[in-house]
mmCIF file of N, CA and C in Angstrom:
data_model
loop_
_atom_site.group_PDB
_atom_site.id
_atom_site.type_symbol
_atom_site.label_atom_id
_atom_site.label_comp_id
_atom_site.label_asym_id
_atom_site.label_seq_id
_atom_site.Cartn_x
_atom_site.Cartn_y
_atom_site.Cartn_z
ATOM 1 N N MET A 1152 -16.306 2.205 2.363
ATOM 2 C CA MET A 1152 -14.748 0.789 3.118
ATOM 3 C C MET A 1152 -13.838 1.424 3.167
ATOM 4 N N HIS A 1153 -13.973 2.799 3.288
ATOM 5 C CA HIS A 1153 -12.520 3.226 3.491
ATOM 6 C C HIS A 1153 -11.536 2.712 4.603
ATOM 7 N N ASP A 1154 -10.961 3.434 5.582
ATOM 8 C CA ASP A 1154 -9.989 2.875 7.456
ATOM 9 C C ASP A 1154 -10.542 1.654 6.463
ATOM 10 N N THR A 1155 -9.531 0.634 5.797
ATOM 11 C CA THR A 1155 -9.245 -0.454 5.763
ATOM 12 C C THR A 1155 -8.577 -0.231 5.304
ATOM 13 N N ALA A 1156 -7.529 -0.967 6.470
ATOM 14 C CA ALA A 1156 -5.695 -2.049 5.411
ATOM 15 C C ALA A 1156 -5.883 -3.236 5.351
ATOM 16 N N LEU A 1157 -4.634 -3.317 4.466
ATOM 17 C CA LEU A 1157 -4.042 -4.351 2.661
ATOM 18 C C LEU A 1157 -3.463 -5.002 2.817
ATOM 19 N N LEU A 1158 -3.425 -6.341 3.180
ATOM 20 C CA LEU A 1158 -2.081 -7.058 2.627
ATOM 21 C C LEU A 1158 -1.988 -7.092 1.604
ATOM 22 N N ALA A 1159 -1.092 -7.602 0.651
ATOM 23 C CA ALA A 1159 -1.348 -8.558 -0.445
ATOM 24 C C ALA A 1159 -0.818 -9.279 -1.075
ATOM 25 N N TRP A 1160 -0.464 -9.538 -1.736
ATOM 26 C CA TRP A 1160 0.993 -10.720 -2.704
ATOM 27 C C TRP A 1160 1.227 -9.966 -4.156
ATOM 28 N N VAL A 1161 2.154 -9.248 -4.617
ATOM 29 C CA VAL A 1161 2.254 -9.680 -5.891
ATOM 30 C C VAL A 1161 3.196 -10.660 -6.052
ATOM 31 N N LYS A 1162 1.993 -10.728 -7.632
ATOM 32 C CA LYS A 1162 3.124 -12.608 -7.171
ATOM 33 C C LYS A 1162 4.032 -11.687 -8.086
ATOM 34 N N SER A 1163 3.687 -10.327 -9.837
ATOM 35 C CA SER A 1163 4.920 -10.587 -10.321
ATOM 36 C C SER A 1163 5.992 -10.111 -10.348
ATOM 37 N N GLU A 1164 6.177 -9.680 -8.878
ATOM 38 C CA GLU A 1164 7.589 -9.012 -8.060
ATOM 39 C C GLU A 1164 8.172 -9.521 -7.429
ATOM 40 N N LYS A 1165 6.298 -11.089 -6.227
ATOM 41 C CA LYS A 1165 7.557 -11.440 -5.218
ATOM 42 C C LYS A 1165 7.795 -10.808 -3.880
ATOM 43 N N ILE A 1166 6.830 -10.016 -4.352
ATOM 44 C CA ILE A 1166 6.585 -8.491 -2.775
ATOM 45 C C ILE A 1166 5.219 -8.926 -2.290
ATOM 46 N N PHE A 1167 5.537 -8.626 -1.021
ATOM 47 C CA PHE A 1167 3.808 -8.449 -0.271
ATOM 48 C C PHE A 1167 4.187 -6.321 -0.115
ATOM 49 N N LEU A 1168 2.301 -5.747 -0.044
ATOM 50 C CA LEU A 1168 2.296 -4.104 -0.518
ATOM 51 C C LEU A 1168 1.084 -4.508 0.612
ATOM 52 N N LYS A 1169 1.181 -3.581 1.777
ATOM 53 C CA LYS A 1169 0.336 -3.040 2.750
ATOM 54 C C LYS A 1169 0.338 -2.405 2.381
ATOM 55 N N ILE A 1170 -1.144 -1.805 3.024
ATOM 56 C CA ILE A 1170 -1.398 -0.148 2.046
ATOM 57 C C ILE A 1170 -2.254 0.025 3.395
ATOM 58 N N GLN A 1171 -2.680 1.289 3.812
ATOM 59 C CA GLN A 1171 -3.895 1.707 5.189
ATOM 60 C C GLN A 1171 -3.201 2.615 5.406
ATOM 61 N N PRO A 1172 -4.827 3.375 6.146
ATOM 62 C CA PRO A 1172 -4.936 4.302 5.454
ATOM 63 C C PRO A 1172 -4.833 5.327 6.683
ATOM 64 N N GLY A 1173 -4.331 6.934 6.147
ATOM 65 C CA GLY A 1173 -3.640 7.760 7.251
ATOM 66 C C GLY A 1173 -5.053 8.580 8.015
ATOM 67 N N THR A 1174 -3.850 9.328 9.399
ATOM 68 C CA THR A 1174 -4.573 9.383 10.962
ATOM 69 C C THR A 1174 -5.176 11.274 10.076
ATOM 70 N N GLY A 1175 -4.698 11.983 8.670
ATOM 71 C CA GLY A 1175 -4.345 12.774 8.703
ATOM 72 C C GLY A 1175 -3.359 13.930 8.615
ATOM 73 N N ASP A 1176 -2.496 13.477 9.909
ATOM 74 C CA ASP A 1176 -1.150 14.405 10.519
ATOM 75 C C ASP A 1176 -0.029 14.366 9.920
ATOM 76 N N ASN A 1177 -0.330 13.738 8.184
ATOM 77 C CA ASN A 1177 1.003 13.632 7.590
ATOM 78 C C ASN A 1177 0.389 14.505 6.465
ATOM 79 N N LEU A 1178 -0.603 15.446 6.479
ATOM 80 C CA LEU A 1178 -1.415 15.956 5.685
ATOM 81 C C LEU A 1178 -0.658 17.578 5.847
ATOM 82 N N LEU A 1179 -0.118 18.482 6.052
ATOM 83 C CA LEU A 1179 0.689 19.930 5.248
ATOM 84 C C LEU A 1179 -0.878 20.520 4.638
ATOM 85 N N ARG A 1180 -0.686 22.178 5.316
ATOM 86 C CA ARG A 1180 -1.720 22.688 4.715
ATOM 87 C C ARG A 1180 -1.008 22.755 3.618
ATOM 88 N N GLU A 1181 0.025 22.996 2.889
ATOM 89 C CA GLU A 1181 0.102 23.186 1.391
ATOM 90 C C GLU A 1181 -0.804 21.542 1.096
ATOM 91 N N ASP A 1182 -0.630 20.777 1.369
ATOM 92 C CA ASP A 1182 -1.507 19.635 0.776
ATOM 93 C C ASP A 1182 -2.881 20.187 0.751
ATOM 94 N N ILE A 1183 -3.591 20.384 1.900
ATOM 95 C CA ILE A 1183 -5.140 20.555 2.168
ATOM 96 C C ILE A 1183 -5.127 22.433 1.122
ATOM 97 N N ARG A 1184 -4.658 22.822 0.988
ATOM 98 C CA ARG A 1184 -4.331 24.218 0.466
ATOM 99 C C ARG A 1184 -4.521 23.828 -1.575
ATOM 100 N N ALA A 1185 -4.111 22.440 -1.033
ATOM 101 C CA ALA A 1185 -4.471 22.053 -3.240
ATOM 102 C C ALA A 1185 -5.556 20.997 -3.750
ATOM 103 N N GLY A 1186 -6.285 20.586 -2.113
ATOM 104 C CA GLY A 1186 -7.459 19.826 -2.841
ATOM 105 C C GLY A 1186 -6.890 18.273 -1.850
ATOM 106 N N TYR A 1187 -5.819 18.690 -1.407
ATOM 107 C CA TYR A 1187 -6.084 16.984 -0.538
ATOM 108 C C TYR A 1187 -6.439 17.150 0.182
ATOM 109 N N VAL A 1188 -6.989 15.538 0.721
ATOM 110 C CA VAL A 1188 -8.008 15.567 1.882
ATOM 111 C C VAL A 1188 -7.341 14.506 2.234
ATOM 112 N N ASP A 1189 -7.592 13.262 1.916
ATOM 113 C CA ASP A 1189 -7.143 11.860 2.344
ATOM 114 C C ASP A 1189 -5.770 11.646 1.727
ATOM 115 N N TYR A 1190 -4.367 10.760 2.013
ATOM 116 C CA TYR A 1190 -4.158 9.707 1.491
ATOM 117 C C TYR A 1190 -4.854 8.563 2.470
ATOM 118 N N TYR A 1191 -3.037 7.747 1.567
ATOM 119 C CA TYR A 1191 -3.049 6.139 2.846
ATOM 120 C C TYR A 1191 -1.388 6.223 2.549
ATOM 121 N N LEU A 1192 -1.290 5.228 2.989
ATOM 122 C CA LEU A 1192 0.689 5.133 3.868
ATOM 123 C C LEU A 1192 0.938 3.831 3.086
ATOM 124 N N TRP A 1193 1.780 2.961 2.014
ATOM 125 C CA TRP A 1193 1.896 1.747 1.795
ATOM 126 C C TRP A 1193 3.733 1.755 1.522
ATOM 127 N N SER A 1194 3.854 0.117 2.483
ATOM 128 C CA SER A 1194 4.991 -0.293 1.769
ATOM 129 C C SER A 1194 5.164 -1.720 0.994
ATOM 130 N N THR A 1195 6.292 -1.585 0.676
ATOM 131 C CA THR A 1195 7.241 -2.991 0.627
ATOM 132 C C THR A 1195 7.838 -4.230 1.437
ATOM 133 N N PHE A 1196 7.293 -4.850 1.216
ATOM 134 C CA PHE A 1196 7.974 -6.161 2.044
ATOM 135 C C PHE A 1196 8.483 -7.238 0.776
ATOM 136 N N ARG A 1197 9.493 -7.618 1.239
ATOM 137 C CA ARG A 1197 10.143 -9.412 0.279
ATOM 138 C C ARG A 1197 10.448 -10.299 1.745
ATOM 139 N N PRO A 1198 9.630 -11.477 1.173
ATOM 140 C CA PRO A 1198 10.075 -12.177 3.079
ATOM 141 C C PRO A 1198 11.765 -12.621 2.666
ATOM 142 N N GLU A 1199 12.435 -12.555 3.592
ATOM 143 C CA GLU A 1199 14.252 -13.271 3.873
ATOM 144 C C GLU A 1199 13.900 -14.853 3.360
ATOM 145 N N CYS A 1200 12.915 -16.017 4.681
ATOM 146 C CA CYS A 1200 13.253 -16.613 4.295
ATOM 147 C C CYS A 1200 12.189 -16.812 5.222
ATOM 148 N N ILE A 1201 11.071 -18.639 5.234
ATOM 149 C CA ILE A 1201 10.733 -19.036 5.644
ATOM 150 C C ILE A 1201 10.605 -19.794 6.826
ATOM 151 N N ASP A 1202 11.248 -20.247 7.544
ATOM 152 C CA ASP A 1202 11.760 -20.999 8.086
ATOM 153 C C ASP A 1202 10.878 -22.133 8.839
ATOM 154 N N ILE A 1203 11.656 -22.983 9.900
ATOM 155 C CA ILE A 1203 10.268 -24.394 9.921
ATOM 156 C C ILE A 1203 10.113 -24.221 11.412
ATOM 157 N N ASP A 1204 10.462 -23.091 12.577
ATOM 158 C CA ASP A 1204 9.816 -22.003 13.036
ATOM 159 C C ASP A 1204 8.867 -21.816 13.752
ATOM 160 N N GLY A 1205 8.673 -21.068 12.336
ATOM 161 C CA GLY A 1205 7.235 -20.210 11.843
ATOM 162 C C GLY A 1205 8.202 -18.822 11.953
ATOM 163 N N GLU A 1206 8.890 -18.308 12.165
ATOM 164 C CA GLU A 1206 9.110 -17.365 11.632
ATOM 165 C C GLU A 1206 8.945 -17.109 10.181
ATOM 166 N N LEU A 1207 9.228 -15.192 10.220
ATOM 167 C CA LEU A 1207 8.662 -15.007 8.708
ATOM 168 C C LEU A 1207 9.654 -13.501 8.798
ATOM 169 N N ASP A 1208 10.526 -12.992 8.827
ATOM 170 C CA ASP A 1208 12.147 -12.066 8.374
ATOM 171 C C ASP A 1208 11.460 -11.590 7.010
ATOM 172 N N MET A 1209 11.080 -9.553 7.696
ATOM 173 C CA MET A 1209 10.694 -9.000 6.745
ATOM 174 C C MET A 1209 11.547 -8.231 7.074
ATOM 175 N N ASP A 1210 11.817 -7.153 5.843
ATOM 176 C CA ASP A 1210 12.633 -5.714 6.054
ATOM 177 C C ASP A 1210 11.950 -4.908 4.902
ATOM 178 N N CYS A 1211 11.399 -3.226 5.556
ATOM 179 C CA CYS A 1211 10.023 -2.816 5.064
ATOM 180 C C CYS A 1211 11.214 -2.776 3.281
ATOM 181 N N LEU A 1212 10.816 -2.540 2.032
ATOM 182 C CA LEU A 1212 11.785 -2.402 0.887
ATOM 183 C C LEU A 1212 11.897 -1.343 0.665
ATOM 184 N N ASP A 1213 10.089 -0.082 0.839
ATOM 185 C CA ASP A 1213 9.889 0.357 -0.487
ATOM 186 C C ASP A 1213 8.929 1.634 0.417
ATOM 187 N N SER A 1214 8.597 2.562 0.624
ATOM 188 C CA SER A 1214 7.634 3.233 1.527
ATOM 189 C C SER A 1214 6.716 4.659 0.739
ATOM 190 N N GLY A 1215 5.788 4.718 1.417
ATOM 191 C CA GLY A 1215 5.283 6.487 0.175
ATOM 192 C C GLY A 1215 4.296 6.443 0.681
ATOM 193 N N MET A 1216 3.875 7.464 0.940
ATOM 194 C CA MET A 1216 2.387 8.279 0.824
ATOM 195 C C MET A 1216 2.021 8.391 -0.501
ATOM 196 N N PHE A 1217 -0.004 7.946 -0.226
ATOM 197 C CA PHE A 1217 -0.696 8.510 -1.510
ATOM 198 C C PHE A 1217 -1.832 10.000 -1.377
ATOM 199 N N LEU A 1218 -1.230 11.041 -1.932
ATOM 200 C CA LEU A 1218 -2.389 12.005 -1.438
ATOM 201 C C LEU A 1218 -3.513 11.256 -3.016
ATOM 202 N N PHE A 1219 -4.671 11.966 -2.092
ATOM 203 C CA PHE A 1219 -5.548 12.030 -2.857
ATOM 204 C C PHE A 1219 -7.035 12.933 -2.393
ATOM 205 N N THR A 1220 -7.275 13.341 -3.629
ATOM 206 C CA THR A 1220 -8.368 15.520 -2.808
ATOM 207 C C THR A 1220 -9.854 14.469 -2.685
ATOM 208 N N GLU A 1221 -10.234 13.450 -2.881
ATOM 209 C CA GLU A 1221 -11.729 12.908 -1.898
ATOM 210 C C GLU A 1221 -10.895 11.419 -2.012
ATOM 211 N N SER A 1222 -11.882 10.544 -0.442
ATOM 212 C CA SER A 1222 -12.194 9.246 0.525
ATOM 213 C C SER A 1222 -12.352 8.422 -0.619
ATOM 214 N N PRO A 1223 -10.308 8.473 -0.925
ATOM 215 C CA PRO A 1223 -10.848 6.883 -1.623
ATOM 216 C C PRO A 1223 -11.479 5.712 -1.576
ATOM 217 N N GLY A 1224 -11.806 4.414 -1.972
ATOM 218 C CA GLY A 1224 -12.292 3.386 -1.150
ATOM 219 C C GLY A 1224 -11.043 2.810 -0.727
ATOM 220 N N THR A 1225 -10.766 1.537 -1.215
ATOM 221 C CA THR A 1225 -10.460 0.828 -0.297
ATOM 222 C C THR A 1225 -9.077 0.172 -1.495
ATOM 223 N N LYS A 1226 -9.748 -0.445 -2.568
ATOM 224 C CA LYS A 1226 -9.568 -0.560 -4.136
ATOM 225 C C LYS A 1226 -9.003 0.234 -4.525
ATOM 226 N N ALA A 1227 -9.230 1.248 -4.712
ATOM 227 C CA ALA A 1227 -8.832 2.907 -5.574
ATOM 228 C C ALA A 1227 -7.154 2.874 -4.775
ATOM 229 N N ALA A 1228 -8.024 3.277 -3.096
ATOM 230 C CA ALA A 1228 -6.071 3.649 -2.646
ATOM 231 C C ALA A 1228 -5.264 1.208 -3.718
ATOM 232 N N LEU A 1229 -6.054 0.569 -3.013
ATOM 233 C CA LEU A 1229 -5.289 0.295 -4.072
ATOM 234 C C LEU A 1229 -4.702 -0.173 -5.133
ATOM 235 N N GLN A 1230 -4.797 0.670 -6.356
ATOM 236 C CA GLN A 1230 -4.805 0.715 -7.411
ATOM 237 C C GLN A 1230 -3.423 1.890 -7.607
ATOM 238 N N SER A 1231 -4.054 2.967 -6.568
ATOM 239 C CA SER A 1231 -2.815 3.233 -6.930
ATOM 240 C C SER A 1231 -1.846 3.585 -5.852
ATOM 241 N N CYS A 1232 -2.145 2.499 -5.124
ATOM 242 C CA CYS A 1232 -0.321 2.560 -4.680
ATOM 243 C C CYS A 1232 0.209 1.327 -4.648
ATOM 244 N N TYR A 1233 -0.303 0.937 -5.628
ATOM 245 C CA TYR A 1233 -0.003 -0.374 -6.584
ATOM 246 C C TYR A 1233 0.660 0.347 -7.820
ATOM 247 N N LYS A 1234 0.246 1.138 -8.735
ATOM 248 C CA LYS A 1234 1.269 2.027 -8.944
ATOM 249 C C LYS A 1234 2.289 2.400 -9.184
ATOM 250 N N GLU A 1235 1.612 3.909 -8.085
ATOM 251 C CA GLU A 1235 3.187 4.597 -7.827
ATOM 252 C C GLU A 1235 4.402 3.594 -6.650
ATOM 253 N N ALA A 1236 4.528 2.581 -6.803
ATOM 254 C CA ALA A 1236 4.977 0.882 -5.980
ATOM 255 C C ALA A 1236 5.674 0.621 -6.609
ATOM 256 N N PHE A 1237 4.950 0.608 -8.265
ATOM 257 C CA PHE A 1237 5.959 -0.360 -8.741
ATOM 258 C C PHE A 1237 6.026 -0.011 -10.055
ATOM 259 N N GLY A 1238 5.621 1.214 -10.035
ATOM 260 C CA GLY A 1238 5.773 2.137 -11.958
ATOM 261 C C GLY A 1238 5.105 1.989 -12.342
ATOM 262 N N LYS A 1239 3.819 1.353 -12.769
ATOM 263 C CA LYS A 1239 3.352 0.388 -13.932
ATOM 264 C C LYS A 1239 1.805 0.571 -13.323
ATOM 265 N N GLU A 1240 0.276 0.302 -14.220
ATOM 266 C CA GLU A 1240 -0.674 -0.174 -14.145
ATOM 267 C C GLU A 1240 -1.110 -0.780 -13.460
ATOM 268 N N TYR A 1241 -2.339 -1.420 -12.235
ATOM 269 C CA TYR A 1241 -2.562 -2.114 -11.503
ATOM 270 C C TYR A 1241 -3.360 -3.164 -12.469
ATOM 271 N N ASP A 1242 -2.495 -4.540 -11.971
ATOM 272 C CA ASP A 1242 -3.351 -5.419 -12.430
ATOM 273 C C ASP A 1242 -3.923 -6.158 -11.426
ATOM 274 N N GLU A 1243 -5.663 -6.468 -11.425
ATOM 275 C CA GLU A 1243 -5.976 -7.772 -10.623
ATOM 276 C C GLU A 1243 -5.250 -8.715 -10.395
ATOM 277 N N SER A 1244 -5.155 -9.423 -11.646
ATOM 278 C CA SER A 1244 -4.654 -10.844 -11.921
ATOM 279 C C SER A 1244 -3.112 -10.455 -11.282
ATOM 280 N N ASP A 1245 -2.138 -9.675 -10.870
ATOM 281 C CA ASP A 1245 -1.066 -9.641 -10.159
ATOM 282 C C ASP A 1245 -1.010 -10.134 -8.771
ATOM 283 N N THR A 1246 -2.287 -9.453 -8.402
ATOM 284 C CA THR A 1246 -2.423 -8.659 -6.515
ATOM 285 C C THR A 1246 -3.693 -10.455 -5.591
ATOM 286 N N ILE A 1247 -2.961 -10.494 -4.968
ATOM 287 C CA ILE A 1247 -4.404 -11.556 -4.241
ATOM 288 C C ILE A 1247 -3.992 -10.282 -3.221
ATOM 289 N N VAL A 1248 -5.157 -10.654 -2.673
ATOM 290 C CA VAL A 1248 -5.144 -9.640 -0.849
ATOM 291 C C VAL A 1248 -4.863 -10.536 -0.071
ATOM 292 N N LEU A 1249 -4.028 -10.470 0.611
ATOM 293 C CA LEU A 1249 -4.131 -11.643 2.211
ATOM 294 C C LEU A 1249 -5.261 -11.199 3.015
ATOM 295 N N LEU A 1250 -5.415 -10.300 3.421
ATOM 296 C CA LEU A 1250 -5.497 -10.036 4.295
ATOM 297 C C LEU A 1250 -6.602 -8.074 4.987
ATOM 298 N N GLU A 1251 -7.343 -8.162 5.352
ATOM 299 C CA GLU A 1251 -8.514 -6.691 4.718
ATOM 300 C C GLU A 1251 -8.625 -6.120 6.440
ATOM 301 N N GLU A 1252 -7.794 -5.511 6.900
ATOM 302 C CA GLU A 1252 -8.900 -5.258 7.687
ATOM 303 C C GLU A 1252 -9.127 -4.028 8.683
#
Protein backbone atom coordinates (compact mmCIF):
# COMPACT_ATOMS: atom_id res chain seq x y z
CA MET A 1 0.00 0.00 0.00
CA HIS A 2 2.96 2.33 -0.57
CA ASP A 3 2.54 5.58 -2.45
CA THR A 4 -0.70 6.25 -0.63
CA ALA A 5 -1.46 9.71 0.68
CA LEU A 6 -3.67 9.92 3.72
CA LEU A 7 -5.70 12.52 5.59
CA ALA A 8 -6.66 11.78 9.19
CA TRP A 9 -8.43 13.61 12.02
CA VAL A 10 -6.58 13.41 15.34
CA LYS A 11 -9.31 13.71 17.96
CA SER A 12 -7.18 14.60 21.00
CA GLU A 13 -5.42 17.44 19.16
CA LYS A 14 -8.42 18.61 17.07
CA ILE A 15 -6.06 18.69 14.10
CA PHE A 16 -5.91 17.17 10.64
CA LEU A 17 -2.76 15.18 9.85
CA LYS A 18 -1.86 14.72 6.20
CA ILE A 19 0.87 12.32 5.11
CA GLN A 20 2.15 11.70 1.62
CA PRO A 21 4.98 9.61 0.23
CA GLY A 22 8.08 11.39 -0.97
CA THR A 23 9.21 11.34 -4.57
CA GLY A 24 12.86 10.78 -3.69
CA ASP A 25 13.90 14.37 -4.43
CA ASN A 26 14.51 15.19 -0.76
CA LEU A 27 16.85 12.30 0.04
CA LEU A 28 20.32 13.74 0.43
CA ARG A 29 23.47 11.78 -0.34
CA GLU A 30 24.14 11.67 3.40
CA ASP A 31 20.69 10.17 3.96
CA ILE A 32 21.33 7.46 1.37
CA ARG A 33 24.75 6.70 2.88
CA ALA A 34 23.06 6.41 6.27
CA GLY A 35 20.76 3.74 4.82
CA TYR A 36 17.58 5.75 4.24
CA VAL A 37 15.67 4.72 1.12
CA ASP A 38 12.26 6.34 1.51
CA TYR A 39 10.40 9.12 3.29
CA TYR A 40 6.96 10.51 3.97
CA LEU A 41 6.08 14.19 4.28
CA TRP A 42 3.59 15.18 6.99
CA SER A 43 1.63 18.35 7.72
CA THR A 44 -0.84 19.36 10.40
CA PHE A 45 -3.82 21.64 9.88
CA ARG A 46 -6.46 23.07 12.20
CA PRO A 47 -9.75 24.28 10.75
CA GLU A 48 -10.17 27.97 11.46
CA CYS A 49 -13.88 27.87 10.84
CA ILE A 50 -16.48 25.95 8.91
CA ASP A 51 -18.55 28.51 7.07
CA ILE A 52 -22.01 27.93 5.63
CA ASP A 53 -20.75 28.74 2.12
CA GLY A 54 -18.70 25.55 2.10
CA GLU A 55 -15.31 27.14 2.76
CA LEU A 56 -12.94 25.35 5.11
CA ASP A 57 -10.08 27.73 5.77
CA MET A 58 -6.95 26.06 7.11
CA ASP A 59 -3.33 27.06 7.43
CA CYS A 60 -0.49 24.60 7.86
CA LEU A 61 0.56 24.54 11.51
CA ASP A 62 3.61 22.32 11.29
CA SER A 63 5.24 19.96 8.86
CA GLY A 64 8.15 17.61 8.54
CA MET A 65 9.69 14.64 6.83
CA PHE A 66 10.16 11.19 8.30
CA LEU A 67 12.94 9.04 6.80
CA PHE A 68 12.72 5.25 6.51
CA THR A 69 15.40 2.61 6.01
CA GLU A 70 12.90 0.45 4.13
CA SER A 71 9.73 1.32 2.25
CA PRO A 72 6.92 1.49 4.82
CA GLY A 73 3.31 0.64 4.35
CA THR A 74 0.83 3.43 4.84
CA LYS A 75 0.00 2.29 8.40
CA ALA A 76 3.68 2.33 9.46
CA ALA A 77 4.11 5.74 7.85
CA LEU A 78 1.05 7.07 9.70
CA GLN A 79 2.33 5.72 13.02
CA SER A 80 5.78 7.27 12.54
CA CYS A 81 4.51 10.63 11.31
CA TYR A 82 1.92 10.81 14.14
CA LYS A 83 4.67 10.21 16.70
CA GLU A 84 6.89 12.88 15.17
CA ALA A 85 4.06 15.42 14.77
CA PHE A 86 2.60 15.05 18.28
CA GLY A 87 5.52 13.71 20.32
CA LYS A 88 3.61 10.68 21.60
CA GLU A 89 3.05 7.08 20.61
CA TYR A 90 0.48 6.44 17.89
CA ASP A 91 -3.00 5.76 19.26
CA GLU A 92 -5.30 4.17 16.70
CA SER A 93 -8.39 5.06 18.75
CA ASP A 94 -7.35 8.73 18.58
CA THR A 95 -7.19 8.78 14.79
CA ILE A 96 -9.94 8.74 12.16
CA VAL A 97 -8.68 8.16 8.63
CA LEU A 98 -10.82 10.35 6.40
CA LEU A 99 -9.24 9.83 2.99
CA GLU A 100 -6.67 7.56 1.37
CA GLU A 101 -5.60 7.89 -2.23
